[in-house]
PDB file of C-alpha atoms in Angstrom:
ATOM      1  CA  MET O   7      -5.948 -20.901  16.703  1.00 90.00           C
ATOM      2  CA  ASN O   8      -2.392 -21.056  15.333  1.00 94.00           C
ATOM      3  CA  LEU O   9       0.303 -19.434  13.692  1.00 95.00           C
ATOM      4  CA  TYR O  10      -0.717 -20.947  10.721  1.00 95.00           C
ATOM      5  CA  GLU O  11      -4.496 -20.066  10.211  1.00 96.00           C
ATOM      6  CA  PHE O  12      -3.507 -16.985  10.875  1.00 97.00           C
ATOM      7  CA  PHE O  13      -0.981 -15.733   8.637  1.00 96.00           C
ATOM      8  CA  SER O  14      -4.136 -17.614   5.429  1.00 97.00           C
ATOM      9  CA  ASN O  15      -5.418 -14.109   6.392  1.00 97.00           C
ATOM     10  CA  ASP O  16      -5.178 -11.011   5.168  1.00 95.00           C
ATOM     11  CA  HIS O  17      -3.460  -8.138   7.475  1.00 91.00           C
ATOM     12  CA  TYR O  18      -6.994  -6.487   8.655  1.00 94.00           C
ATOM     13  CA  ARG O  19      -8.514  -9.399   9.072  1.00 97.00           C
ATOM     14  CA  ARG O  20      -5.242 -10.372  11.060  1.00 97.00           C
ATOM     15  CA  ALA O  21      -5.960  -6.970  13.409  1.00 97.00           C
ATOM     16  CA  GLU O  22      -9.279  -8.044  13.947  1.00 98.00           C
ATOM     17  CA  LEU O  23      -8.004 -11.308  14.987  1.00 98.00           C
ATOM     18  CA  ALA O  24      -6.129  -9.604  17.705  1.00 98.00           C
ATOM     19  CA  PHE O  25      -8.707  -7.172  18.752  1.00 96.00           C
ATOM     20  CA  THR O  26     -11.118 -10.010  19.568  1.00 97.00           C
ATOM     21  CA  GLN O  27      -9.078 -12.864  20.548  1.00 96.00           C
ATOM     22  CA  GLY O  28      -5.885 -11.764  21.983  1.00 96.00           C
ATOM     23  CA  THR O  29      -5.045 -10.351  25.094  1.00 94.00           C
ATOM     24  CA  LEU O  30      -3.115  -7.045  25.043  1.00 95.00           C
ATOM     25  CA  ILE O  31      -0.139  -6.878  26.278  1.00 91.00           C
ATOM     26  CA  VAL O  32       1.235  -3.756  25.762  1.00 92.00           C
ATOM     27  CA  VAL O  33       1.742  -0.347  24.107  1.00 94.00           C
ATOM     28  CA  ARG O  34       4.624   1.002  22.762  1.00 94.00           C
ATOM     29  CA  GLY O  35       5.763   3.460  19.740  1.00 93.00           C
ATOM     30  CA  SER O  36       7.899   3.453  17.163  1.00 92.00           C
ATOM     31  CA  GLY O  37       8.073   6.830  15.065  1.00 92.00           C
ATOM     32  CA  ALA O  38       4.933   6.953  12.828  1.00 96.00           C
ATOM     33  CA  TYR O  39       3.452   4.178  15.126  1.00 98.00           C
ATOM     34  CA  ARG O  40       2.182   3.009  17.749  1.00 97.00           C
ATOM     35  CA  ILE O  41       2.916  -1.379  18.104  1.00 97.00           C
ATOM     36  CA  TYR O  42       0.013  -3.276  19.884  1.00 97.00           C
ATOM     37  CA  LEU O  43       2.164  -6.571  21.896  1.00 95.00           C
ATOM     38  CA  TYR O  44      -1.004  -9.302  21.668  1.00 96.00           C
ATOM     39  CA  THR O  45      -0.796 -12.981  22.552  1.00 93.00           C
ATOM     40  CA  ILE O  46      -2.791 -15.197  21.167  1.00 95.00           C
ATOM     41  CA  GLY O  47      -2.775 -18.835  22.121  1.00 91.00           C
ATOM     42  CA  LYS O  48       0.448 -20.237  21.112  1.00 92.00           C
ATOM     43  CA  PHE O  49       1.760 -16.864  19.237  1.00 94.00           C
ATOM     44  CA  PHE O  50       2.283 -13.642  19.662  1.00 94.00           C
ATOM     45  CA  ALA O  51       1.460 -11.401  17.166  1.00 97.00           C
ATOM     46  CA  GLU O  52       2.166  -7.008  17.179  1.00 97.00           C
ATOM     47  CA  VAL O  53      -0.311  -5.106  15.427  1.00 98.00           C
ATOM     48  CA  TRP O  54       1.152  -1.274  13.768  1.00 98.00           C
ATOM     49  CA  CYS O  55      -1.357   1.586  13.552  1.00 98.00           C
ATOM     50  CA  ARG O  56      -0.042   4.679  12.351  1.00 98.00           C
ATOM     51  CA  ILE O  57      -0.293   7.249  14.950  1.00 96.00           C
ATOM     52  CA  GLU O  58      -1.790  10.142  12.114  1.00 96.00           C
ATOM     53  CA  ASP O  59      -4.586   8.035  11.404  1.00 97.00           C
ATOM     54  CA  ASN O  60      -4.766   5.297  13.658  1.00 94.00           C
ATOM     55  CA  GLU O  61      -4.378   3.002  10.416  1.00 96.00           C
ATOM     56  CA  VAL O  62      -3.519  -0.580  10.542  1.00 97.00           C
ATOM     57  CA  ASP O  63      -0.467  -0.739   8.052  1.00 96.00           C
ATOM     58  CA  LEU O  64       1.372  -4.457   8.989  1.00 97.00           C
ATOM     59  CA  VAL O  65       0.373  -7.361  11.067  1.00 98.00           C
ATOM     60  CA  ARG O  66       3.335  -9.965  12.157  1.00 96.00           C
ATOM     61  CA  GLY O  67       2.922 -12.778  13.795  1.00 96.00           C
ATOM     62  CA  PHE O  68       5.531 -15.115  15.409  1.00 95.00           C
ATOM     63  CA  LYS O  69       6.633 -17.155  18.777  1.00 93.00           C
ATOM     64  CA  SER O  70      10.153 -15.674  18.957  1.00 89.00           C
ATOM     65  CA  LEU O  71      10.996 -14.425  21.842  1.00 84.00           C
ATOM     66  CA  ASP O  72      14.560 -12.622  20.580  1.00 87.00           C
ATOM     67  CA  LEU O  73      11.487 -10.584  18.855  1.00 89.00           C
ATOM     68  CA  LEU O  74      10.179  -9.606  22.446  1.00 86.00           C
ATOM     69  CA  GLU O  75      13.248  -7.542  22.750  1.00 86.00           C
ATOM     70  CA  PRO O  76      11.708  -4.307  22.563  1.00 86.00           C
ATOM     71  CA  TYR O  77       8.428  -4.682  24.740  1.00 83.00           C
ATOM     72  CA  LEU O  78      10.248  -5.926  27.868  1.00 80.00           C
ATOM     73  CA  GLU O  79      11.827  -2.307  29.315  1.00 78.00           C
ATOM     74  CA  LEU O  80       8.259  -1.825  29.562  1.00 79.00           C
ATOM     75  CA  ILE O  81       6.467  -4.865  30.732  1.00 71.00           C
ATOM     76  CA  ASP O  82       6.366  -4.477  34.327  1.00 65.00           C
ATOM     77  CA  LEU O  83       7.000  -8.132  35.851  1.00 53.00           C
ATOM     78  CA  SER O  84       7.016  -7.487  39.589  1.00 60.00           C
ATOM     79  CA  GLU O  85       3.890  -8.300  40.177  1.00 53.00           C
ATOM     80  CA  ILE O  86       5.274 -11.881  39.329  1.00 45.00           C
ATOM     81  CA  THR O  87       8.673 -12.383  40.619  1.00 48.00           C
ATOM     82  CA  GLY O  88       6.914 -11.318  43.650  1.00 49.00           C
TER      83      GLY O  88
END
């Protein structure tokens, strides 16, 4: 699946694709949300779930490494850096 195909779905289907076809990398919190970061093929997907009721409000896909900045402190790179 490529990013274009991912975006051709509504956000509920995009969340399902992330859960079923993606690999979970890390989870972070932001305000009232728990944000799950997945990798799906050659792009990343964020699934924004409300903490209060676990409903999905937003699913976005991206390739830009700049958008990974909020996750850098959360990812343990020691396994791959020696």
